[in-house]
């Protein structure tokens, strides 16, 4: 699947807890989600309260207010830091 092929897997809001965690994709990984949803994480998941967490091919984020940072993290992983910075600057997002 996507995980074993090391393709980018990205989830935001409740999805890390309700979609990825039950599939075991977050096991032995660092991840975040919408506050409170981490109760659905097994003890194999390292929950962080960060707005965006990147662990290998896995990108997770907390919710609507972190969506731009989440999107930029995906761009950074797929295309690189330089393009992520160009997009961030063009969108007037503070670093």
mmCIF file with all atom_site columns, C-alpha atoms in Angstrom:
data_model
loop_
_atom_site.group_PDB
_atom_site.id
_atom_site.type_symbol
_atom_site.label_atom_id
_atom_site.label_alt_id
_atom_site.label_comp_id
_atom_site.label_asym_id
_atom_site.label_entity_id
_atom_site.label_seq_id
_atom_site.pdbx_PDB_ins_code
_atom_site.Cartn_x
_atom_site.Cartn_y
_atom_site.Cartn_z
_atom_site.occupancy
_atom_site.B_iso_or_equiv
_atom_site.pdbx_formal_charge
_atom_site.auth_seq_id
_atom_site.auth_comp_id
_atom_site.auth_asym_id
_atom_site.auth_atom_id
_atom_site.pdbx_PDB_model_num
ATOM 1  C CA . UNK A 1 1  ? 0.000   0.000  0.000  1.00 0.00 ? 1  UNK A CA 1
ATOM 2  C CA . UNK A 1 2  ? 0.877   3.662  0.171  1.00 0.00 ? 2  UNK A CA 1
ATOM 3  C CA . UNK A 1 3  ? 2.636   3.251  3.501  1.00 0.00 ? 3  UNK A CA 1
ATOM 4  C CA . UNK A 1 4  ? 4.868   0.331  2.533  1.00 0.00 ? 4  UNK A CA 1
ATOM 5  C CA . UNK A 1 5  ? 5.725   2.158  -0.718 1.00 0.00 ? 5  UNK A CA 1
ATOM 6  C CA . UNK A 1 6  ? 6.739   5.180  1.431  1.00 0.00 ? 6  UNK A CA 1
ATOM 7  C CA . UNK A 1 7  ? 4.326   7.459  -0.432 1.00 0.00 ? 7  UNK A CA 1
ATOM 8  C CA . UNK A 1 8  ? 3.188   10.593 1.394  1.00 0.00 ? 8  UNK A CA 1
ATOM 9  C CA . UNK A 1 9  ? 0.214   9.941  3.662  1.00 0.00 ? 9  UNK A CA 1
ATOM 10 C CA . UNK A 1 10 ? -1.406  13.106 4.986  1.00 0.00 ? 10 UNK A CA 1
ATOM 11 C CA . UNK A 1 11 ? -4.389  13.530 7.306  1.00 0.00 ? 11 UNK A CA 1
ATOM 12 C CA . UNK A 1 12 ? -5.845  16.483 9.189  1.00 0.00 ? 12 UNK A CA 1
ATOM 13 C CA . UNK A 1 13 ? -8.419  17.144 11.933 1.00 0.00 ? 13 UNK A CA 1
ATOM 14 C CA . UNK A 1 14 ? -10.100 13.939 13.174 1.00 0.00 ? 14 UNK A CA 1
ATOM 15 C CA . UNK A 1 15 ? -8.825  11.831 10.238 1.00 0.00 ? 15 UNK A CA 1
ATOM 16 C CA . UNK A 1 16 ? -5.512  10.784 11.837 1.00 0.00 ? 16 UNK A CA 1
ATOM 17 C CA . UNK A 1 17 ? -7.495  9.259  14.729 1.00 0.00 ? 17 UNK A CA 1
ATOM 18 C CA . UNK A 1 18 ? -10.529 7.964  12.848 1.00 0.00 ? 18 UNK A CA 1
ATOM 19 C CA . UNK A 1 19 ? -8.936  6.802  9.581  1.00 0.00 ? 19 UNK A CA 1
ATOM 20 C CA . UNK A 1 20 ? -5.183  6.244  9.955  1.00 0.00 ? 20 UNK A CA 1
ATOM 21 C CA . UNK A 1 21 ? -4.954  5.001  13.557 1.00 0.00 ? 21 UNK A CA 1
ATOM 22 C CA . UNK A 1 22 ? -7.420  2.093  13.146 1.00 0.00 ? 22 UNK A CA 1
ATOM 23 C CA . UNK A 1 23 ? -5.417  0.916  10.114 1.00 0.00 ? 23 UNK A CA 1
ATOM 24 C CA . UNK A 1 24 ? -2.215  0.834  12.189 1.00 0.00 ? 24 UNK A CA 1
ATOM 25 C CA . UNK A 1 25 ? -0.538  3.432  9.946  1.00 0.00 ? 25 UNK A CA 1
ATOM 26 C CA . UNK A 1 26 ? 0.361   5.580  12.970 1.00 0.00 ? 26 UNK A CA 1
ATOM 27 C CA . UNK A 1 27 ? 1.883   2.746  14.986 1.00 0.00 ? 27 UNK A CA 1
ATOM 28 C CA . UNK A 1 28 ? 5.392   3.643  16.170 1.00 0.00 ? 28 UNK A CA 1
ATOM 29 C CA . UNK A 1 29 ? 5.055   7.098  14.556 1.00 0.00 ? 29 UNK A CA 1
ATOM 30 C CA . UNK A 1 30 ? 4.681   10.647 15.868 1.00 0.00 ? 30 UNK A CA 1
ATOM 31 C CA . UNK A 1 31 ? 1.346   12.223 14.965 1.00 0.00 ? 31 UNK A CA 1
ATOM 32 C CA . UNK A 1 32 ? -1.172  14.903 15.877 1.00 0.00 ? 32 UNK A CA 1
ATOM 33 C CA . UNK A 1 33 ? -4.910  15.381 15.334 1.00 0.00 ? 33 UNK A CA 1
ATOM 34 C CA . UNK A 1 34 ? -7.846  17.543 16.397 1.00 0.00 ? 34 UNK A CA 1
ATOM 35 C CA . UNK A 1 35 ? -7.517  18.043 20.183 1.00 0.00 ? 35 UNK A CA 1
ATOM 36 C CA . UNK A 1 36 ? -9.432  15.320 22.031 1.00 0.00 ? 36 UNK A CA 1
ATOM 37 C CA . UNK A 1 37 ? -9.392  12.857 19.144 1.00 0.00 ? 37 UNK A CA 1
ATOM 38 C CA . UNK A 1 38 ? -6.023  11.494 20.309 1.00 0.00 ? 38 UNK A CA 1
ATOM 39 C CA . UNK A 1 39 ? -8.033  9.384  22.780 1.00 0.00 ? 39 UNK A CA 1
ATOM 40 C CA . UNK A 1 40 ? -8.606  7.082  19.775 1.00 0.00 ? 40 UNK A CA 1
ATOM 41 C CA . UNK A 1 41 ? -4.839  6.611  19.294 1.00 0.00 ? 41 UNK A CA 1
ATOM 42 C CA . UNK A 1 42 ? -3.432  3.336  20.569 1.00 0.00 ? 42 UNK A CA 1
ATOM 43 C CA . UNK A 1 43 ? -0.505  3.388  22.980 1.00 0.00 ? 43 UNK A CA 1
ATOM 44 C CA . UNK A 1 44 ? 1.707   2.614  19.952 1.00 0.00 ? 44 UNK A CA 1
ATOM 45 C CA . UNK A 1 45 ? 1.214   6.172  18.624 1.00 0.00 ? 45 UNK A CA 1
ATOM 46 C CA . UNK A 1 46 ? 3.407   9.023  19.893 1.00 0.00 ? 46 UNK A CA 1
ATOM 47 C CA . UNK A 1 47 ? 0.899   11.881 20.172 1.00 0.00 ? 47 UNK A CA 1
ATOM 48 C CA . UNK A 1 48 ? 2.279   15.413 19.875 1.00 0.00 ? 48 UNK A CA 1
ATOM 49 C CA . UNK A 1 49 ? 0.322   18.635 20.443 1.00 0.00 ? 49 UNK A CA 1
ATOM 50 C CA . UNK A 1 50 ? 2.155   20.326 17.541 1.00 0.00 ? 50 UNK A CA 1
ATOM 51 C CA . UNK A 1 51 ? 0.109   22.038 14.816 1.00 0.00 ? 51 UNK A CA 1
ATOM 52 C CA . UNK A 1 52 ? 1.738   19.893 12.112 1.00 0.00 ? 52 UNK A CA 1
ATOM 53 C CA . UNK A 1 53 ? 3.794   16.727 12.617 1.00 0.00 ? 53 UNK A CA 1
ATOM 54 C CA . UNK A 1 54 ? 5.972   15.162 9.919  1.00 0.00 ? 54 UNK A CA 1
ATOM 55 C CA . UNK A 1 55 ? 7.347   11.687 10.664 1.00 0.00 ? 55 UNK A CA 1
ATOM 56 C CA . UNK A 1 56 ? 8.908   10.048 7.625  1.00 0.00 ? 56 UNK A CA 1
ATOM 57 C CA . UNK A 1 57 ? 6.243   9.801  4.924  1.00 0.00 ? 57 UNK A CA 1
ATOM 58 C CA . UNK A 1 58 ? 3.461   10.684 7.381  1.00 0.00 ? 58 UNK A CA 1
ATOM 59 C CA . UNK A 1 59 ? 2.073   14.229 7.732  1.00 0.00 ? 59 UNK A CA 1
ATOM 60 C CA . UNK A 1 60 ? -0.662  14.980 10.276 1.00 0.00 ? 60 UNK A CA 1
ATOM 61 C CA . UNK A 1 61 ? -2.223  18.230 11.438 1.00 0.00 ? 61 UNK A CA 1
ATOM 62 C CA . UNK A 1 62 ? -4.758  19.491 13.965 1.00 0.00 ? 62 UNK A CA 1
ATOM 63 C CA . UNK A 1 63 ? -7.595  21.173 12.072 1.00 0.00 ? 63 UNK A CA 1
ATOM 64 C CA . UNK A 1 64 ? -8.981  24.132 10.089 1.00 0.00 ? 64 UNK A CA 1
ATOM 65 C CA . UNK A 1 65 ? -6.687  26.705 11.686 1.00 0.00 ? 65 UNK A CA 1
ATOM 66 C CA . UNK A 1 66 ? -3.607  24.650 10.817 1.00 0.00 ? 66 UNK A CA 1
ATOM 67 C CA . UNK A 1 67 ? -4.641  23.827 7.224  1.00 0.00 ? 67 UNK A CA 1
ATOM 68 C CA . UNK A 1 68 ? -2.252  26.287 5.543  1.00 0.00 ? 68 UNK A CA 1
ATOM 69 C CA . UNK A 1 69 ? 0.727   24.982 7.548  1.00 0.00 ? 69 UNK A CA 1
ATOM 70 C CA . UNK A 1 70 ? -0.414  21.435 6.725  1.00 0.00 ? 70 UNK A CA 1
ATOM 71 C CA . UNK A 1 71 ? -0.590  22.248 3.002  1.00 0.00 ? 71 UNK A CA 1
ATOM 72 C CA . UNK A 1 72 ? 2.867   23.850 3.073  1.00 0.00 ? 72 UNK A CA 1
ATOM 73 C CA . UNK A 1 73 ? 4.286   20.775 4.832  1.00 0.00 ? 73 UNK A CA 1
ATOM 74 C CA . UNK A 1 74 ? 2.891   18.607 2.019  1.00 0.00 ? 74 UNK A CA 1
ATOM 75 C CA . UNK A 1 75 ? 4.429   20.925 -0.611 1.00 0.00 ? 75 UNK A CA 1
ATOM 76 C CA . UNK A 1 76 ? 7.751   20.828 1.274  1.00 0.00 ? 76 UNK A CA 1
ATOM 77 C CA . UNK A 1 77 ? 7.774   17.015 1.278  1.00 0.00 ? 77 UNK A CA 1
ATOM 78 C CA . UNK A 1 78 ? 6.696   16.649 -2.365 1.00 0.00 ? 78 UNK A CA 1
ATOM 79 C CA . UNK A 1 79 ? 8.491   19.544 -4.072 1.00 0.00 ? 79 UNK A CA 1
ATOM 80 C CA . UNK A 1 80 ? 10.977  20.965 -1.580 1.00 0.00 ? 80 UNK A CA 1
ATOM 81 C CA . UNK A 1 81 ? 11.681  23.759 0.867  1.00 0.00 ? 81 UNK A CA 1
ATOM 82 C CA . UNK A 1 82 ? 12.344  26.417 -1.779 1.00 0.00 ? 82 UNK A CA 1
ATOM 83 C CA . UNK A 1 83 ? 8.911   26.015 -3.411 1.00 0.00 ? 83 UNK A CA 1
ATOM 84 C CA . UNK A 1 84 ? 7.179   25.845 -0.013 1.00 0.00 ? 84 UNK A CA 1
ATOM 85 C CA . UNK A 1 85 ? 8.860   29.136 0.924  1.00 0.00 ? 85 UNK A CA 1
ATOM 86 C CA . UNK A 1 86 ? 7.864   30.792 -2.393 1.00 0.00 ? 86 UNK A CA 1
ATOM 87 C CA . UNK A 1 87 ? 4.241   29.763 -1.886 1.00 0.00 ? 87 UNK A CA 1
ATOM 88 C CA . UNK A 1 88 ? 4.262   30.852 1.764  1.00 0.00 ? 88 UNK A CA 1
ATOM 89 C CA . UNK A 1 89 ? 5.668   34.271 0.840  1.00 0.00 ? 89 UNK A CA 1
ATOM 90 C CA . UNK A 1 90 ? 3.228   34.720 -2.073 1.00 0.00 ? 90 UNK A CA 1
ATOM 91 C CA . UNK A 1 91 ? 0.325   33.882 0.253  1.00 0.00 ? 91 UNK A CA 1
ATOM 92 C CA . UNK A 1 92 ? 1.610   36.335 2.904  1.00 0.00 ? 92 UNK A CA 1
ATOM 93 C CA . UNK A 1 93 ? 1.910   33.587 5.509  1.00 0.00 ? 93 UNK A CA 1
ATOM 94 C CA . UNK A 1 94 ? 4.316   34.420 8.314  1.00 0.00 ? 94 UNK A CA 1
ATOM 95 C CA . UNK A 1 95 ? 7.165   31.980 8.791  1.00 0.00 ? 95 UNK A CA 1
#
